[in-house]
Amino acid sequence: MSNGAGAGLLPRLASKSKGRAASSASAGGTAKASGVARLLRLLARGAFDDTRFSELKHHARGATGDIYRARMTEPMVAPSPTPSISASSQQQQQIVIKSVSLASSAYDRCVLPDLFGEILILERFKGCPGICQMIDYGLTPEAYWIVMKRYRCSLAEWRTRQVAGPIDARAAALYLAVLLQVVRALQLLSRDAIVHFDLKCSNVLIEPHDGVRDGQLWNPLGWTATGGGGGGDQVDSGAAAATATAAAAAPQPPFDTVLADFGEARSYRSEAEAFTVRNRGTEVYKSPEMLMLNSPAGATSGTFSRGWPSRVSALGANRVSASGAKAGQPEASSLSAAPAAAVAKARARCASDSAGLASDVWSLGCLSYELLSGRVLFGGDYASVTHRVAFGEGPFLALNESEVESLGGRPELVALVEGVLMRNPRARPSLTEIEARVIRARDALLLSPGAVAGSGSGAATAAAAAAAAPTTRA
C-alpha cells in the first residue's frame, strides 16, 4: 500500500474501514473495526502526513525507539464571528515524537505487533487524566511515529532537583502525595487488565498546574498551599479527627503526573489472562518472577519464542536503564551461575512461570523507594539485583542499613516500601490497599512531633504510625 502503484487502494480501504466501523458500532462492537483502521494507518505511508512537523531535535534514546522534540503545525479553525482570522491560519504546538525504525533486514525483529499494542492502549485512554496523551501516529518512509503531547519533565528529573530528603516530614508527605497520583493512575490500567511492565520514575511525566512557574515547580515546599488531603481519602471513623489534622497540613504537588512509555505494556481481555512469559522491563525494577524468566528453566529464557534468540539477546544487552548501565545480559549470566537448588527454590517461591499485574506492584515498590529517597533501589548494581530479589531470604525484600538511612530512617516509609516488595506475587497488596497505606503513612508523618504545629496528642501520633506499618522487619 505504500508503493506508488497501490496509491489508489488507500482511499478505498479507508472508506470500507469506516463503513465497517459504523456497522460494527451499531451492532454494539467496534474493537475489530478499530483494529483494522489502526493497522491500516501503520501499513500505509499515505495515511500519515509528516510534513506537519518541523524543528525535530533528538531528545533521548529509549529501549524501543528514539524520542524527538518538535513542533506540529495544524490549521486553525476560526469561529464565525471573527472573520479577521482566515481559514488558512495555522497554529503550532510543541509535541514529542517517538520514532521506531523500520526493520532493515529480514533478520530484524518485527516491531509492528508491539507498536500496535502500544497505540491501542494510548487510544483507549485518550482524554483520561493520569495517562500520557497521544495526538497522532503513522508510518513515515523510515520509521513508525507516535506523536504525543509534550510534558514538562519526568518525575525522575523533578525528584533529582529536590533538596529536602524524607527526613523532613513535610518533604516526605509531599513525595507521598505524588506517589498517590501514580498509584491511582496505575489503578486505571489494572481495571482494564493492562500491565505496564516498565514502571519507574523516568516513565512518569509531570504537567504543572496552570500558572505554576519554575520556582514553584522545583521548590514546591516553599510555595505549596496545603489542604485537599489527596482527594477523597478513605479513613476509619475512629481516626477522623487525627486524619483531618494531617490532611489539612498535607502539602500538595503543583503538578499532575501521567504514566508514559507503554512500549513494554500489554493489554489483556481479563485479569485472569494478564500474564507474559517474555522478559520485559528495566532490570532494577523487575519482580522476582520476571527475573526468573531469565533462568535456563524459564519459559522463554529471556528471549522470544519466535525469532532469532541471539539477535534478541543483543538487543536486550543494548538497553540502557535510567541509571545509565546496560541491562539484559547480567541477569541471564548470574542466573546461569546460580546453584540449581537456589533457582528451583526461587521459582517455587514465585509460584508462577509468568509475570502479570503483580509484577507492576513490585515495580511500584521500587518506584516508591526511588521517589521517597531520591535514589534508585540497589544503586543500579545489576549483579546484586538477582541475588537479593530472587534468591534472598525472607518473605519480603528487607532494605539494608544504607537504604533505610536514605529513607530518613523513618519506620513509616520503610514499612511502606517493604510491605509492597513481597517476593511471592500472591502475597503482594492490591493497589487499593497500597493507596490506603500511603495515606496512613502520610498522616503518621504529619502527626509526628514537630511536623505540624499543634499536631494533636502523642496517642494519635502513635496510632497513626502503627497503622502505617503493615509489616515487621526481620
mmCIF file of N, CA and C in Angstrom, residues 11 70 73 87 196 232 354:
data_model
loop_
_atom_site.group_PDB
_atom_site.id
_atom_site.type_symbol
_atom_site.label_atom_id
_atom_site.label_comp_id
_atom_site.label_asym_id
_atom_site.label_seq_id
_atom_site.Cartn_x
_atom_site.Cartn_y
_atom_site.Cartn_z
ATOM 1 N N PRO A 11 -7.581 5.114 -0.313
ATOM 2 C CA PRO A 11 -8.912 5.716 -0.100
ATOM 3 C C PRO A 11 -10.029 4.684 -0.066
ATOM 4 N N ALA A 70 9.639 18.380 18.857
ATOM 5 C CA ALA A 70 9.343 19.011 17.570
ATOM 6 C C ALA A 70 8.158 19.953 17.714
ATOM 7 N N THR A 73 2.387 21.786 13.127
ATOM 8 C CA THR A 73 1.580 22.859 12.562
ATOM 9 C C THR A 73 0.249 22.298 12.111
ATOM 10 N N ALA A 87 -9.356 30.990 7.321
ATOM 11 C CA ALA A 87 -9.392 29.545 7.492
ATOM 12 C C ALA A 87 -8.024 28.924 7.254
ATOM 13 N N HIS A 196 1.758 -2.497 32.739
ATOM 14 C CA HIS A 196 2.750 -1.573 32.168
ATOM 15 C C HIS A 196 4.083 -2.269 31.909
ATOM 16 N N GLY A 232 -10.375 12.687 48.242
ATOM 17 C CA GLY A 232 -11.204 11.528 48.517
ATOM 18 C C GLY A 232 -10.535 10.439 49.325
ATOM 19 N N SER A 354 5.249 -17.123 34.952
ATOM 20 C CA SER A 354 4.950 -15.936 34.156
ATOM 21 C C SER A 354 4.867 -14.724 35.078
#
